[in-house]
XYZ file of C-alpha atoms in Angstrom:
607
model
C 6.899 -163.031 -49.578
C 7.077 -159.765 -51.522
C 6.124 -157.879 -48.383
C 8.900 -159.562 -46.380
C 11.419 -158.917 -49.167
C 10.483 -155.197 -49.378
C 10.748 -154.772 -45.612
C 14.088 -156.574 -45.615
C 15.471 -154.257 -48.281
C 14.253 -151.133 -46.424
C 15.791 -152.334 -43.153
C 19.049 -153.097 -44.932
C 19.200 -149.564 -46.332
C 18.505 -148.033 -42.927
C 21.189 -150.170 -41.264
C 23.704 -149.166 -43.934
C 22.981 -145.518 -43.361
C 23.221 -145.893 -39.612
C 26.521 -147.744 -39.935
C 28.044 -144.659 -41.574
C 27.136 -142.380 -38.669
C 30.377 -142.918 -36.645
C 32.576 -142.136 -39.649
C 30.497 -139.089 -40.510
C 30.734 -137.826 -36.955
C 34.512 -138.171 -37.039
C 34.574 -136.084 -40.206
C 32.658 -133.235 -38.627
C 34.910 -130.360 -37.471
C 34.936 -129.891 -33.721
C 35.262 -126.086 -33.805
C 32.152 -124.104 -32.839
C 30.202 -122.009 -35.307
C 31.956 -118.757 -36.161
C 28.833 -116.651 -36.127
C 26.123 -116.852 -33.469
C 22.609 -117.234 -34.717
C 20.777 -113.912 -34.945
C 17.959 -113.154 -32.520
C 15.514 -113.445 -35.374
C 15.834 -114.842 -38.866
C 16.743 -112.120 -41.374
C 15.067 -112.878 -44.712
C 18.435 -112.667 -46.494
C 19.541 -115.899 -44.913
C 16.228 -117.708 -44.630
C 14.785 -120.596 -46.539
C 11.247 -121.550 -47.381
C 10.033 -124.841 -45.994
C 9.037 -127.139 -48.820
C 6.361 -129.793 -48.520
C 7.625 -133.210 -47.482
C 7.743 -135.341 -50.584
C 9.840 -138.275 -51.767
C 10.508 -141.759 -50.539
C 10.712 -142.690 -46.849
C 14.427 -143.543 -46.999
C 15.145 -140.052 -48.400
C 13.543 -138.467 -45.377
C 15.542 -140.742 -43.060
C 18.755 -139.797 -44.887
C 17.992 -136.092 -44.576
C 17.168 -136.538 -40.886
C 20.517 -138.201 -40.214
C 22.522 -135.621 -42.156
C 20.594 -132.759 -40.582
C 21.229 -134.095 -37.086
C 24.963 -134.494 -37.667
C 25.527 -131.055 -39.172
C 22.907 -129.273 -37.046
C 20.892 -128.120 -40.044
C 17.707 -126.315 -38.920
C 14.537 -128.343 -39.380
C 13.021 -125.857 -41.847
C 16.099 -126.132 -44.111
C 16.501 -129.922 -44.205
C 14.029 -130.368 -46.993
C 16.141 -128.163 -49.266
C 19.385 -130.177 -48.778
C 20.744 -131.077 -52.183
C 18.438 -128.624 -53.932
C 19.755 -125.639 -55.889
C 16.601 -123.616 -55.381
C 16.553 -120.894 -52.775
C 13.245 -119.897 -51.275
C 11.943 -116.799 -49.599
C 10.289 -116.735 -46.254
C 6.665 -115.973 -45.904
C 6.150 -112.263 -45.399
C 5.350 -112.509 -41.700
C 7.426 -111.033 -38.848
C 9.099 -113.488 -36.496
C 7.927 -113.961 -32.940
C 10.894 -111.990 -31.549
C 10.186 -109.089 -33.882
C 6.558 -109.077 -32.850
C 7.511 -109.248 -29.182
C 9.911 -106.293 -29.492
C 7.940 -104.017 -31.815
C 4.425 -105.449 -32.059
C 3.031 -103.144 -29.373
C 4.655 -99.958 -30.721
C 3.202 -97.219 -32.877
C 4.611 -94.119 -34.570
C 2.487 -91.010 -34.099
C 2.821 -87.668 -35.882
C 1.811 -84.625 -33.846
C 0.952 -81.431 -35.689
C 2.593 -78.463 -33.951
C 1.154 -74.952 -34.230
C 2.508 -72.989 -31.267
C 5.672 -72.741 -29.202
C 3.718 -73.865 -26.157
C 2.701 -77.074 -27.906
C 6.283 -77.747 -28.959
C 7.550 -77.189 -25.428
C 4.886 -79.428 -23.892
C 5.635 -82.281 -26.285
C 9.401 -81.939 -25.740
C 8.966 -82.108 -21.958
C 6.554 -85.044 -22.120
C 8.909 -86.978 -24.412
C 11.768 -86.440 -21.966
C 9.703 -87.527 -18.964
C 8.482 -90.728 -20.671
C 11.839 -91.490 -22.392
C 10.182 -91.578 -25.805
C 11.985 -92.198 -29.079
C 11.567 -88.991 -31.098
C 12.141 -90.052 -34.698
C 12.121 -86.665 -36.384
C 10.890 -83.156 -35.709
C 10.333 -79.947 -37.605
C 8.547 -76.722 -36.845
C 5.381 -78.248 -38.252
C 5.305 -81.797 -36.917
C 6.978 -84.285 -34.572
C 7.164 -88.055 -35.104
C 7.318 -90.162 -31.944
C 7.604 -93.921 -31.455
C 6.074 -95.309 -28.289
C 4.270 -98.325 -26.905
C 0.510 -98.353 -27.335
C -0.053 -98.564 -23.593
C 2.004 -95.379 -23.104
C -0.212 -93.312 -25.436
C -2.754 -92.371 -22.708
C 0.065 -91.254 -20.407
C 1.552 -89.083 -23.128
C -1.771 -87.490 -24.029
C -2.374 -86.775 -20.352
C 0.778 -84.650 -20.247
C -0.127 -82.654 -23.352
C -2.372 -79.621 -23.735
C -5.891 -80.159 -24.985
C -4.986 -78.879 -28.452
C -2.525 -81.759 -29.002
C -4.667 -84.597 -27.689
C -6.483 -84.897 -30.988
C -3.791 -83.432 -33.258
C -1.985 -86.684 -33.975
C -2.198 -89.377 -36.620
C -0.584 -92.840 -36.785
C 2.115 -93.194 -39.452
C 2.555 -96.951 -39.135
C -0.216 -99.259 -38.000
C 2.022 -102.350 -37.910
C 5.565 -101.352 -36.963
C 6.794 -104.955 -36.700
C 5.663 -105.689 -40.257
C 7.293 -102.526 -41.590
C 10.548 -103.411 -39.844
C 10.442 -106.919 -41.265
C 9.959 -105.613 -44.786
C 12.995 -103.335 -44.497
C 15.282 -106.366 -44.476
C 16.467 -107.851 -47.796
C 13.749 -109.765 -49.592
C 15.969 -112.173 -51.523
C 17.645 -115.114 -49.857
C 21.141 -116.416 -50.512
C 22.848 -119.156 -48.532
C 26.053 -117.084 -48.414
C 25.438 -113.448 -49.351
C 29.138 -112.564 -49.465
C 30.109 -115.292 -51.896
C 26.986 -114.795 -53.980
C 27.640 -111.086 -54.233
C 31.305 -111.406 -55.132
C 30.611 -114.153 -57.637
C 28.206 -112.017 -59.642
C 30.459 -110.811 -62.452
C 27.814 -108.557 -63.914
C 27.400 -106.644 -60.675
C 31.077 -105.677 -60.499
C 32.204 -105.592 -64.099
C 34.409 -102.546 -64.673
C 33.094 -102.284 -68.225
C 29.586 -101.295 -67.177
C 28.013 -98.166 -68.593
C 28.178 -95.228 -66.241
C 24.480 -94.493 -66.181
C 23.120 -98.011 -65.810
C 25.451 -99.773 -63.382
C 23.439 -98.786 -60.326
C 20.219 -100.016 -61.937
C 21.528 -103.494 -62.762
C 23.881 -103.894 -59.814
C 22.624 -106.524 -57.407
C 24.417 -104.700 -54.596
C 21.869 -101.874 -54.656
C 18.743 -104.006 -54.827
C 18.710 -104.369 -51.053
C 20.307 -102.916 -47.961
C 23.563 -104.693 -47.201
C 25.120 -105.712 -43.881
C 28.640 -104.608 -43.004
C 29.923 -108.140 -43.638
C 29.056 -107.598 -47.295
C 29.972 -103.907 -47.557
C 33.595 -104.322 -46.455
C 34.486 -107.056 -49.015
C 32.704 -104.937 -51.635
C 34.926 -101.975 -50.752
C 38.027 -104.143 -51.009
C 36.880 -105.369 -54.389
C 36.483 -101.823 -55.682
C 40.024 -101.057 -54.561
C 41.282 -104.130 -56.421
C 39.382 -103.353 -59.620
C 40.291 -99.653 -59.732
C 43.718 -99.291 -58.091
C 44.543 -96.166 -60.117
C 42.071 -93.975 -58.241
C 40.661 -95.971 -55.297
C 42.275 -96.709 -51.963
C 40.632 -98.279 -48.936
C 41.605 -96.582 -45.683
C 40.802 -96.895 -41.998
C 39.417 -93.860 -40.166
C 39.872 -95.391 -36.729
C 38.756 -98.140 -34.374
C 35.262 -98.329 -32.898
C 34.397 -98.919 -29.245
C 34.024 -102.666 -29.842
C 37.273 -102.842 -31.809
C 36.029 -102.733 -35.379
C 37.646 -100.761 -38.176
C 35.811 -97.714 -39.506
C 36.462 -98.266 -43.230
C 36.435 -95.597 -45.915
C 37.276 -95.210 -49.593
C 39.609 -92.454 -50.742
C 38.741 -91.767 -54.370
C 40.861 -89.444 -56.485
C 43.803 -89.216 -58.864
C 46.929 -87.526 -57.552
C 49.327 -85.601 -59.839
C 52.521 -87.510 -60.620
C 54.723 -84.511 -61.428
C 57.272 -84.394 -58.611
C 59.417 -81.587 -60.048
C 57.564 -78.992 -57.987
C 56.084 -79.155 -54.496
C 52.455 -80.098 -54.414
C 49.843 -77.819 -52.880
C 47.620 -79.285 -50.157
C 45.249 -81.802 -51.693
C 41.673 -80.527 -51.633
C 39.402 -83.178 -50.152
C 35.683 -83.652 -49.587
C 34.252 -85.920 -46.875
C 30.948 -87.761 -47.346
C 29.745 -89.721 -44.316
C 26.773 -91.928 -43.532
C 25.563 -94.197 -40.779
C 26.331 -91.977 -37.783
C 22.947 -93.143 -36.535
C 22.790 -96.913 -36.927
C 19.148 -97.231 -37.962
C 19.485 -94.813 -40.905
C 20.349 -97.519 -43.410
C 19.553 -95.368 -46.428
C 22.457 -93.059 -45.540
C 24.909 -95.976 -45.674
C 23.519 -97.264 -48.970
C 23.615 -93.771 -50.454
C 27.292 -93.276 -49.605
C 27.971 -96.619 -51.294
C 26.001 -95.546 -54.361
C 27.922 -92.279 -54.627
C 31.246 -94.073 -54.220
C 30.436 -96.641 -56.890
C 29.205 -93.997 -59.328
C 32.266 -91.801 -58.896
C 34.645 -94.727 -59.201
C 33.108 -96.320 -62.286
C 32.618 -92.976 -64.040
C 36.297 -92.070 -64.064
C 37.576 -91.970 -67.636
C 34.055 -92.244 -69.056
C 32.421 -88.986 -68.024
C 34.509 -85.839 -68.550
C 32.841 -83.994 -65.673
C 33.260 -86.890 -63.235
C 36.861 -87.405 -64.342
C 37.642 -83.778 -63.609
C 36.097 -84.023 -60.145
C 38.374 -86.953 -59.316
C 41.390 -85.186 -60.801
C 40.819 -82.025 -58.760
C 39.573 -83.485 -55.453
C 40.007 -86.440 -53.168
C 36.660 -87.867 -52.040
C 36.603 -89.575 -48.645
C 33.528 -91.804 -48.496
C 32.621 -93.352 -45.134
C 29.580 -95.673 -45.419
C 29.206 -96.298 -41.686
C 30.824 -94.094 -39.067
C 29.104 -96.255 -36.445
C 29.941 -99.882 -37.363
C 29.077 -101.297 -33.933
C 25.633 -99.750 -33.975
C 25.049 -100.657 -37.609
C 25.784 -104.326 -36.975
C 23.603 -104.240 -33.859
C 20.729 -102.820 -35.917
C 21.005 -105.842 -38.227
C 21.393 -108.538 -35.626
C 19.385 -107.313 -32.635
C 17.450 -104.050 -32.827
C 16.530 -102.577 -36.220
C 15.781 -99.188 -34.649
C 19.012 -98.819 -32.676
C 20.430 -95.278 -33.065
C 23.544 -94.750 -30.904
C 26.896 -96.501 -30.742
C 27.381 -99.478 -28.404
C 29.532 -97.810 -25.764
C 29.004 -98.607 -22.101
C 27.610 -95.727 -20.058
C 27.244 -95.075 -16.363
C 24.072 -97.185 -16.403
C 24.813 -100.816 -17.207
C 21.479 -101.417 -18.940
C 21.565 -98.212 -21.057
C 24.313 -98.421 -23.640
C 25.244 -95.995 -26.348
C 26.139 -92.357 -27.055
C 24.742 -90.278 -29.896
C 27.747 -89.718 -32.184
C 26.248 -86.561 -33.634
C 26.006 -84.919 -30.202
C 29.450 -85.841 -28.909
C 31.809 -83.329 -30.607
C 33.428 -80.683 -28.445
C 32.182 -77.574 -30.245
C 29.207 -76.256 -28.238
C 28.786 -79.659 -26.641
C 25.638 -79.655 -24.550
C 25.905 -82.202 -21.790
C 23.277 -80.595 -19.611
C 20.352 -81.525 -21.849
C 20.849 -85.267 -21.331
C 22.868 -85.247 -18.089
C 22.099 -88.256 -15.943
C 19.972 -89.846 -18.663
C 22.075 -92.368 -20.628
C 18.850 -94.033 -21.770
C 18.040 -91.012 -23.947
C 18.308 -91.615 -27.685
C 20.285 -88.375 -27.984
C 22.560 -88.939 -24.968
C 25.701 -86.884 -25.617
C 27.920 -88.551 -23.031
C 29.258 -87.329 -19.721
C 31.936 -85.250 -21.459
C 32.741 -83.986 -24.944
C 34.242 -86.603 -27.258
C 33.402 -89.420 -24.852
C 31.971 -91.278 -27.867
C 34.907 -93.257 -29.232
C 33.939 -93.100 -32.900
C 33.412 -89.324 -32.869
C 36.766 -88.753 -31.212
C 38.601 -91.058 -33.641
C 36.973 -89.381 -36.629
C 37.944 -85.928 -35.397
C 41.497 -87.056 -34.628
C 41.848 -88.560 -38.089
C 40.606 -85.373 -39.762
C 42.990 -83.207 -37.734
C 45.911 -85.485 -38.547
C 45.114 -85.289 -42.255
C 45.259 -81.499 -42.234
C 48.306 -81.195 -39.961
C 50.521 -84.011 -41.230
C 49.290 -85.314 -44.594
C 49.107 -82.157 -46.722
C 45.303 -82.235 -46.919
C 42.822 -79.399 -46.786
C 39.159 -80.243 -46.393
C 36.991 -78.016 -48.561
C 33.667 -79.836 -48.181
C 31.753 -81.973 -45.700
C 28.481 -83.783 -46.442
C 26.900 -85.697 -43.567
C 24.052 -87.904 -44.802
C 21.135 -88.751 -42.512
C 17.453 -89.596 -42.692
C 14.766 -88.497 -42.806
C 12.712 -85.371 -43.837
C 14.334 -84.372 -47.191
C 16.262 -81.276 -46.190
C 19.614 -79.656 -46.850
C 20.836 -78.152 -43.568
C 23.739 -75.753 -43.067
C 25.425 -74.499 -39.833
C 24.759 -73.754 -37.112
C 22.982 -76.620 -35.419
C 23.562 -75.656 -31.796
C 21.716 -72.313 -31.882
C 19.786 -69.996 -34.159
C 21.179 -66.972 -32.327
C 24.593 -67.298 -34.007
C 25.041 -66.582 -37.707
C 27.813 -68.367 -39.628
C 30.241 -65.866 -41.222
C 29.772 -67.329 -44.719
C 25.983 -67.538 -44.536
C 25.331 -66.240 -48.064
C 27.692 -68.769 -49.632
C 26.221 -71.581 -47.544
C 22.688 -70.679 -48.578
C 23.664 -70.336 -52.231
C 25.259 -73.751 -52.482
C 22.526 -75.379 -50.358
C 19.912 -74.036 -52.753
C 21.857 -75.499 -55.659
C 22.117 -78.885 -53.971
C 18.378 -78.994 -53.286
C 17.580 -78.033 -56.870
C 19.981 -80.614 -58.295
C 18.257 -83.302 -56.231
C 14.808 -82.137 -57.308
C 15.740 -82.105 -60.992
C 17.168 -85.603 -60.648
C 14.139 -87.529 -59.380
C 11.438 -84.926 -58.785
C 11.559 -85.026 -54.978
C 11.618 -81.639 -53.264
C 14.247 -80.913 -50.613
C 14.003 -77.995 -48.226
C 16.882 -75.652 -47.385
C 17.418 -74.056 -43.980
C 19.728 -73.734 -41.017
C 20.196 -76.923 -39.021
C 18.842 -75.195 -35.917
C 15.577 -74.374 -37.661
C 14.600 -77.771 -38.953
C 12.217 -77.278 -41.860
C 10.659 -73.977 -40.907
C 8.681 -72.349 -43.657
C 9.314 -68.769 -44.663
C 6.353 -67.611 -42.595
C 7.617 -69.475 -39.545
C 11.234 -68.313 -39.577
C 10.452 -65.118 -37.725
C 9.201 -67.096 -34.744
C 11.636 -70.000 -35.012
C 14.155 -68.743 -32.473
C 11.494 -68.787 -29.758
C 10.509 -72.391 -30.405
C 12.135 -75.049 -28.218
C 13.965 -77.889 -29.931
C 12.939 -81.453 -29.259
C 16.577 -82.310 -28.604
C 19.822 -80.373 -28.273
C 21.680 -79.506 -31.465
C 25.006 -78.948 -29.720
C 28.061 -81.081 -30.330
C 27.188 -81.925 -33.931
C 29.665 -83.043 -36.582
C 28.258 -80.362 -38.889
C 29.214 -77.512 -36.555
C 32.551 -79.041 -35.590
C 33.809 -79.412 -39.161
C 32.586 -75.958 -40.104
C 33.877 -74.087 -37.068
C 36.797 -76.101 -35.678
C 38.255 -77.539 -38.874
C 37.333 -74.479 -40.949
C 35.581 -76.449 -43.692
C 33.953 -73.668 -45.681
C 31.093 -75.741 -47.099
C 29.630 -78.143 -44.531
C 26.127 -79.595 -44.792
C 23.884 -82.210 -43.303
C 21.544 -83.733 -45.876
C 18.478 -85.549 -44.595
C 17.434 -88.016 -47.258
C 14.091 -89.631 -48.059
C 11.351 -89.737 -47.019
C 9.054 -87.292 -45.229
C 7.577 -89.747 -42.743
C 5.612 -92.450 -44.534
C 8.309 -94.983 -43.682
C 10.848 -92.891 -41.774
C 13.941 -94.922 -40.947
C 12.340 -98.016 -42.496
C 12.493 -96.781 -46.084
C 11.814 -99.680 -48.503
C 14.791 -100.869 -50.513
C 13.178 -99.775 -53.786
C 14.184 -96.251 -52.767
C 17.922 -97.016 -52.629
C 18.651 -96.232 -56.280
C 16.386 -93.146 -56.601
C 17.834 -91.714 -53.393
C 21.323 -92.512 -54.624
C 20.648 -90.674 -57.873
C 19.435 -87.615 -55.994
C 22.488 -87.578 -53.771
C 24.832 -88.147 -56.702
C 23.355 -85.122 -58.467
C 23.957 -83.065 -55.328
C 27.538 -84.322 -55.026
C 28.274 -83.547 -58.673
C 26.923 -80.039 -58.264
C 28.861 -79.649 -55.021
C 32.151 -80.440 -56.757
C 31.316 -78.242 -59.715
C 30.547 -75.326 -57.434
C 33.865 -75.691 -55.634
C 35.732 -75.422 -58.931
C 34.829 -71.735 -58.769
C 35.687 -69.487 -61.702
C 37.206 -72.410 -63.606
C 33.829 -74.086 -63.650
C 32.139 -70.930 -64.902
C 34.693 -70.554 -67.689
C 34.312 -74.181 -68.738
C 30.533 -73.839 -68.714
C 30.648 -70.787 -70.947
C 32.874 -72.628 -73.390
C 30.694 -75.734 -73.503
C 27.210 -74.125 -73.585
C 26.197 -72.160 -76.655
C 24.078 -68.980 -76.452
C 20.353 -69.544 -76.094
C 19.721 -68.211 -79.642
C 21.749 -71.046 -81.125
C 20.575 -74.612 -81.478
C 21.278 -76.660 -78.362
C 21.539 -80.371 -78.961
C 21.285 -83.249 -76.500
C 18.964 -83.561 -73.502
C 21.648 -82.495 -71.012
C 22.478 -79.208 -72.779
C 18.787 -78.562 -73.314
C 18.265 -79.178 -69.615
C 21.038 -76.695 -68.757
C 19.604 -74.008 -70.997
C 16.117 -74.350 -69.553
C 17.457 -74.309 -65.990
C 19.454 -71.156 -66.723
C 16.402 -69.415 -68.131
C 14.336 -70.534 -65.134
C 16.970 -69.246 -62.719
C 17.267 -65.876 -64.452
C 13.505 -65.511 -64.400
C 13.530 -66.345 -60.698
C 10.404 -68.449 -60.888
C 11.987 -71.475 -59.202
C 9.572 -73.883 -60.918
C 10.496 -77.257 -62.345
C 11.395 -77.586 -66.015
C 9.052 -79.554 -68.260
C 12.059 -81.381 -69.649
C 12.965 -83.130 -66.423
C 15.156 -85.979 -67.741
C 16.282 -88.568 -65.298
C 19.861 -88.993 -64.148
C 20.487 -92.003 -66.351
C 19.677 -90.115 -69.556
C 21.604 -87.041 -68.487
C 24.794 -88.943 -67.744
C 24.605 -90.710 -71.090
C 24.668 -87.332 -72.865
C 27.320 -85.642 -70.755
C 28.875 -83.040 -73.018
C 31.388 -81.107 -70.973
C 33.717 -81.203 -68.014
C 31.380 -78.975 -66.048
C 28.037 -80.569 -66.616
C 26.538 -79.395 -63.349
C 27.187 -75.696 -63.798
C 23.620 -74.545 -64.351
C 23.418 -72.822 -60.972
C 26.756 -71.066 -61.511
C 25.426 -69.466 -64.698
C 23.020 -67.470 -62.562
C 25.528 -66.052 -60.142
C 29.182 -66.544 -59.277
C 30.484 -67.440 -55.878
C 31.135 -64.456 -53.645
């Protein structure tokens, strides 16, 4: 009798649940999903499958609800639960299928003949050259292609290579965010601590959830709007142009304009900082965001930062290539170019940093749209490059703006590069000034986090002093013509234009783990602060002399002590690191003057 009664009750419950199905179906919206499911599950949006526990009727209820609302099977067990899981650290089947058979090899280069042979073999086999210097070349290729490549190389190179990544699919998987939120946008915007405008200047990046992981563009754009809303006095969100696929190219204009209208205003000095020209270089996008956030939240708190925003407008563009950046999140993590259609239907994309019309080199990739460095069939064919250049020209011609600085962030190899990129046979007219400031930027970055950055011409890569004499005879792995660096320096007459290649030196390459976001951001922020201080010219030197006491007097505070030691090191010419190498957080907390990055200017003034 008890058995019959229990079965009757269970059947009654099931029938009641089933009777509600028609009404539930009527309540379900008929519109399709707004976002298509990604080709593979990004950890940010994934859930961990919990063991099946609970009563039978609970599982039936979850099955019914999951069927109606099309909830994935692996997420049904978490319905009604507030806990968010993390996927097991294993690449998906689609990731493994796309990247599982690929390797990244580093070839050690010793002669011009070896460099030429590797360049020609890479072109013949359509290989993805990740990075190259005058000492090594990193190449990604399928394992089955390795014998073919070695067969095209001289004997000296067939055993002069080492694998950088044994499991490329796993490394790619780990580059995605590790935490999982059901709705990353709402979770991010709801975190009051992450966006509180009362945060301390030196610690906001450390505690800010935004910089714990790389962020997709769907999160970055609302974040930029939020910054504009929180700091309307000195932040304005602008649009650089429209991408090939119709997306805005967003930017933040950070600066405080004079309000005295009694006299005509001189052209507003502005500095451009860009990232994401190459879609897969996520660290460049995150670093631009870090710089923007630090500049914005430091205004009114740090005297030196406040002065930089009073004297300059800072144009910060996190992703100049939004189409490619989104594609790298949703389809191909290692996508480099934009998403523009080419003459070959199955080979999309143009390299934005090879598409400008100054010394554009279409011959190097002519007839090969599948090349990772394809520069298009004509100069400025790449939509985003053309829109960026048009915007910059319009600013100077119609909006009373003069661009005094250009910083183009890329990865990887840890180098500060100055013009020219297209050829080592041409010398920029302001070479000494370019080298002086580049040296200061590299030193500021080294003193920030201890990582060494090289300094050289963009055409030379990272040639050592001993190699520079033979550099001009070495072939480049890809053309350097048509770069944004050369265009802004030569065509727009930006006196100080640089390309900074961020971390690392090859251990992870474009797949830099997210734990490097904040350290890399600190390095770049130190470079940016020094950049602005340098451009203040004699005013900066005068302010430095007023704020720094002679060496014979007592110098208090870690920042002033750091300045004094750097000045002594510079005058001695030893170029070695100071023992008192305080981190950026401590230095910003003890900022003591409006020109806190003037240590390099104490050694020599700008010519």
